[in-house]
């Protein structure tokens, strides 16, 4: 018989409700602290949300991100994001970079004089460098991006809630969405508390977190639905504990393999994607925790209708869809 790695015993009997006021209550406290961090410290918005200028440069010499950044640090500007562009259609002597620069003061446009100084500093670093394109994002457009991002997260959460409602019960839909918001709010709260850069890549990470977290929650809920039909007289709390224990090995294996991949990006990916990788890393940790300790706890508090009458979900075309 081949040897297989197990992150959890084949059969476990953990009581995930034993310290429910500590685990679920701790999540509530963390969410409140996240709101406090947003309100009093605010988010450290990047160029996408503050406005700024994007320069596209080309040179026959290789892009030296460190040298570009060092040249811009001496100027009275705000944030500077430098990204090398790779394209298979580029020639061997065509090296392209995207440089996004914001003004020192929030919602203040970069003046033409200061923009010329930025270009001069880059050319001084590489005399062969040419600015081939220039684009400016004003405060009005950047503020619209903020609301569009919030709307994207809200619509995604509502769509997920509708799907779970049709597939399971409204109590599970509510528990699943609260667990998702728990993951998103605490992640954003961490960015606010530590004043980490918050830009459109972080919004992409938050949307990824929503998709990842609900996947694990749906697996637990699917097993819970099966066990509710199998153990009709068992107390709801015991059925929930049984369901989580039966899916525990799958939860740990999925989470740890994901964390290994994201952790590699976090350590080795560089400054460009470090914020994105960190958001995903925290989201995976929080998503695993919320699937076990938040979603099902809320369902237990609300209660489920365990009568033998036909359920609305039994008539739905989603009832027989595999998880």
XYZ file of C-alpha atoms in Angstrom:
323
model
C 0.000 0.000 0.000
C 1.463 3.348 -1.035
C 2.355 5.822 1.691
C 0.235 8.948 1.734
C 0.806 12.183 3.602
C -1.955 13.031 6.057
C -2.229 16.451 7.652
C -5.002 15.192 9.938
C -5.958 11.728 11.202
C -8.352 9.758 9.032
C -11.051 10.206 11.648
C -11.135 13.194 13.980
C -13.587 14.201 16.670
C -12.714 17.797 17.504
C -15.356 19.917 19.190
C -15.255 23.127 17.143
C -17.957 24.691 19.317
C -16.182 24.119 22.636
C -14.784 27.667 22.724
C -17.292 29.262 20.371
C -17.575 32.497 22.342
C -13.815 32.897 22.115
C -13.458 31.955 18.416
C -16.604 33.615 17.076
C -16.372 36.497 19.548
C -12.723 37.039 18.579
C -13.769 37.366 14.945
C -16.350 39.995 15.881
C -13.726 41.937 17.847
C -11.250 41.778 14.941
C -13.900 43.089 12.539
C -14.666 45.991 14.889
C -10.940 46.777 15.185
C -10.716 46.711 11.380
C -13.473 49.333 11.160
C -11.688 51.449 13.780
C -8.455 51.246 11.774
C -10.298 52.346 8.613
C -11.999 55.227 10.384
C -9.051 56.655 12.335
C -6.034 55.676 10.239
C -7.523 55.336 6.755
C -6.069 53.406 3.859
C -2.727 54.213 2.271
C -4.084 54.525 -1.262
C -1.737 53.947 -4.166
C -1.553 55.875 -7.414
C -4.642 54.123 -8.802
C -6.831 55.711 -6.137
C -4.975 58.994 -5.549
C -4.337 60.005 -9.136
C -1.016 60.519 -10.842
C 0.912 60.155 -14.077
C 1.974 56.989 -15.882
C 5.051 57.074 -18.107
C 5.961 54.372 -20.611
C 9.674 54.303 -21.329
C 11.833 52.442 -23.819
C 15.569 51.940 -23.941
C 18.181 49.777 -25.622
C 19.611 49.123 -22.156
C 18.095 46.731 -19.639
C 15.617 48.206 -17.171
C 17.266 48.877 -13.801
C 14.335 49.245 -11.414
C 16.610 50.004 -8.464
C 18.408 52.790 -10.301
C 15.135 54.309 -11.510
C 13.715 54.254 -7.993
C 16.854 55.788 -6.497
C 16.757 58.623 -9.050
C 13.123 59.429 -8.195
C 13.567 59.305 -4.418
C 15.413 62.625 -4.465
C 12.423 64.411 -6.026
C 9.495 65.937 -4.059
C 6.940 63.428 -5.338
C 4.657 60.898 -3.699
C 4.589 57.225 -4.584
C 6.483 55.763 -7.525
C 5.642 52.329 -8.915
C 8.077 50.926 -11.485
C 7.255 47.813 -13.505
C 9.226 46.226 -16.328
C 7.033 45.211 -19.272
C 7.671 41.887 -20.976
C 6.312 41.047 -24.412
C 7.420 38.278 -26.835
C 7.072 40.784 -29.678
C 9.768 43.048 -28.263
C 13.154 43.027 -29.980
C 16.357 42.065 -28.138
C 17.254 45.752 -27.681
C 13.760 46.890 -26.702
C 13.369 47.263 -22.951
C 10.100 48.802 -21.765
C 9.052 50.007 -18.321
C 5.859 51.500 -16.856
C 6.498 54.197 -14.248
C 3.565 55.515 -12.232
C 4.193 58.675 -10.213
C 1.818 60.511 -7.861
C 2.041 63.989 -6.388
C 3.301 64.526 -2.855
C -0.051 65.841 -1.647
C -3.183 63.723 -1.951
C -5.578 64.779 -4.716
C -3.014 67.224 -6.091
C -1.968 66.867 -9.717
C 1.657 66.497 -10.700
C 2.810 69.851 -12.099
C 4.351 70.010 -15.589
C 7.596 71.324 -14.114
C 7.870 68.446 -11.655
C 6.986 65.964 -14.380
C 9.856 67.320 -16.483
C 12.164 66.813 -13.502
C 11.030 63.202 -13.282
C 11.825 62.641 -16.947
C 15.202 64.362 -16.595
C 16.112 62.187 -13.593
C 15.266 59.032 -15.537
C 17.244 60.153 -18.595
C 20.189 60.972 -16.333
C 20.101 57.367 -15.107
C 19.922 56.018 -18.662
C 20.859 58.481 -21.467
C 19.277 56.169 -24.051
C 15.906 56.170 -22.286
C 12.930 57.683 -24.119
C 9.443 58.463 -22.808
C 7.161 57.115 -25.542
C 3.778 57.540 -23.816
C 2.326 59.608 -21.007
C -1.048 59.337 -19.275
C -2.451 61.263 -16.317
C -5.216 60.076 -13.986
C -6.903 62.928 -12.140
C -8.462 62.872 -8.651
C -12.004 62.616 -10.075
C -11.227 59.463 -12.063
C -9.343 57.911 -9.148
C -12.264 58.567 -6.768
C -14.567 56.820 -9.247
C -12.229 53.821 -9.159
C -12.686 53.638 -5.372
C -16.469 53.424 -5.628
C -16.268 51.012 -8.571
C -14.033 48.731 -6.507
C -16.446 48.818 -3.550
C -19.314 48.055 -5.932
C -17.423 45.101 -7.415
C -16.903 43.540 -3.976
C -20.537 44.185 -2.993
C -21.996 42.696 -6.191
C -19.754 39.638 -5.911
C -20.865 39.061 -2.312
C -24.552 39.375 -3.238
C -24.142 36.994 -6.195
C -22.459 34.420 -3.953
C -25.230 34.824 -1.372
C -27.888 34.252 -4.038
C -26.144 31.100 -5.265
C -25.852 29.586 -1.782
C -29.485 30.486 -1.038
C -30.656 28.608 -4.127
C -28.374 25.664 -3.469
C -28.834 25.317 0.303
C -30.850 27.398 2.793
C -31.035 31.125 3.489
C -29.359 30.568 6.868
C -26.337 29.085 5.119
C -26.334 31.902 2.573
C -26.225 34.454 5.372
C -23.523 32.551 7.244
C -21.423 32.175 4.094
C -21.575 35.869 3.175
C -20.820 36.976 6.742
C -17.764 34.692 6.655
C -16.680 36.281 3.348
C -17.098 39.811 4.687
C -15.167 38.739 7.795
C -12.216 37.771 5.567
C -12.362 40.949 3.450
C -12.885 43.418 6.305
C -10.073 42.047 8.465
C -7.679 41.907 5.496
C -8.415 45.536 4.619
C -8.125 46.418 8.313
C -4.613 44.956 8.374
C -3.690 47.121 5.385
C -5.077 50.168 7.195
C -3.348 49.394 10.510
C 0.087 48.828 8.968
C -0.467 51.513 6.290
C 0.394 49.100 3.480
C -0.084 50.281 -0.089
C -3.685 49.785 -1.240
C -4.274 49.862 -5.000
C -6.205 48.033 -7.716
C -4.080 44.902 -7.342
C -5.355 44.600 -3.759
C -8.940 44.825 -5.037
C -8.125 41.939 -7.378
C -6.751 40.041 -4.380
C -9.938 40.690 -2.374
C -12.100 39.342 -5.196
C -9.842 36.288 -5.348
C -10.279 35.835 -1.600
C -14.062 35.841 -2.018
C -13.878 33.042 -4.577
C -11.400 30.969 -2.582
C -13.119 31.311 0.776
C -16.605 30.444 -0.428
C -15.276 27.292 -2.097
C -14.233 25.803 1.235
C -17.455 26.978 2.920
C -19.593 25.330 0.228
C -17.738 22.023 0.726
C -18.519 22.107 4.462
C -22.154 23.074 3.846
C -22.549 20.318 1.247
C -21.352 17.708 3.723
C -23.617 19.252 6.363
C -26.628 18.891 4.080
C -25.817 15.225 3.449
C -25.398 14.523 7.167
C -28.647 16.316 8.041
C -30.469 13.805 5.834
C -28.436 10.904 7.205
C -28.661 11.724 10.927
C -32.162 13.134 11.349
C -32.261 12.826 15.155
C -28.713 13.956 15.915
C -28.504 17.472 17.466
C -27.605 20.199 14.961
C -24.428 21.077 16.836
C -23.172 17.484 16.660
C -24.029 17.200 12.954
C -22.059 20.374 12.257
C -19.064 19.113 14.223
C -19.206 15.818 12.336
C -19.346 17.610 8.972
C -16.331 19.806 9.715
C -14.333 16.852 11.030
C -15.095 14.825 7.902
C -13.854 17.636 5.628
C -10.956 18.728 7.864
C -8.247 16.840 5.979
C -9.402 18.339 2.656
C -9.514 21.830 4.191
C -5.984 21.600 5.575
C -4.507 20.106 2.405
C -6.077 22.764 0.174
C -5.108 25.654 2.440
C -1.521 24.575 3.046
C -0.756 23.910 -0.624
C -2.213 27.323 -1.502
C -0.202 29.016 1.245
C 3.008 27.400 -0.022
C 2.447 28.825 -3.506
C 1.376 32.271 -2.283
C 4.150 32.315 0.317
C 6.703 31.793 -2.455
C 5.300 34.824 -4.285
C 5.374 36.820 -1.060
C 9.036 36.057 -0.384
C 10.449 35.869 -3.904
C 8.000 37.873 -6.004
C 9.518 41.296 -5.406
C 7.955 44.644 -4.560
C 5.612 44.733 -7.550
C 3.356 41.877 -6.409
C 4.221 41.749 -2.693
C 1.058 43.589 -1.648
C -1.092 41.320 -3.801
C 0.591 38.185 -2.445
C 0.272 39.383 1.161
C -3.456 40.074 0.722
C -3.996 36.607 -0.759
C -1.917 34.998 2.011
C -3.954 36.658 4.763
C -7.172 35.909 2.898
C -6.400 32.191 2.703
C -5.646 32.052 6.436
C -8.779 33.989 7.345
C -10.904 32.085 4.822
C -9.892 28.741 6.298
C -10.632 29.999 9.796
C -14.001 31.512 8.862
C -15.152 28.355 7.079
C -14.626 26.385 10.286
C -15.459 28.886 13.023
C -17.613 31.692 11.579
C -20.018 30.446 8.905
C -21.314 27.371 10.737
C -21.450 29.165 14.100
C -23.806 31.748 12.657
C -25.960 28.997 11.127
C -26.149 27.291 14.538
C -27.207 30.547 16.209
C -29.986 31.097 13.651
C -31.042 27.455 13.481
C -32.211 25.251 10.620
C -35.611 23.800 9.771
C -35.047 20.048 10.074
C -38.635 18.953 9.499
C -39.389 16.360 6.836
C -41.476 18.723 4.714
C -40.092 19.355 1.184
C -37.522 22.101 1.127
C -37.448 24.871 -1.418
C -33.936 23.796 -2.398
C -35.158 20.280 -3.245
C -37.126 21.718 -6.167
C -34.320 23.876 -7.406
C -32.180 22.907 -10.373
C -29.181 23.730 -8.189
C -29.992 21.043 -5.614
C -28.316 18.237 -7.533
C -25.245 20.154 -8.630
C -22.042 18.638 -7.288
C -19.877 20.880 -5.084
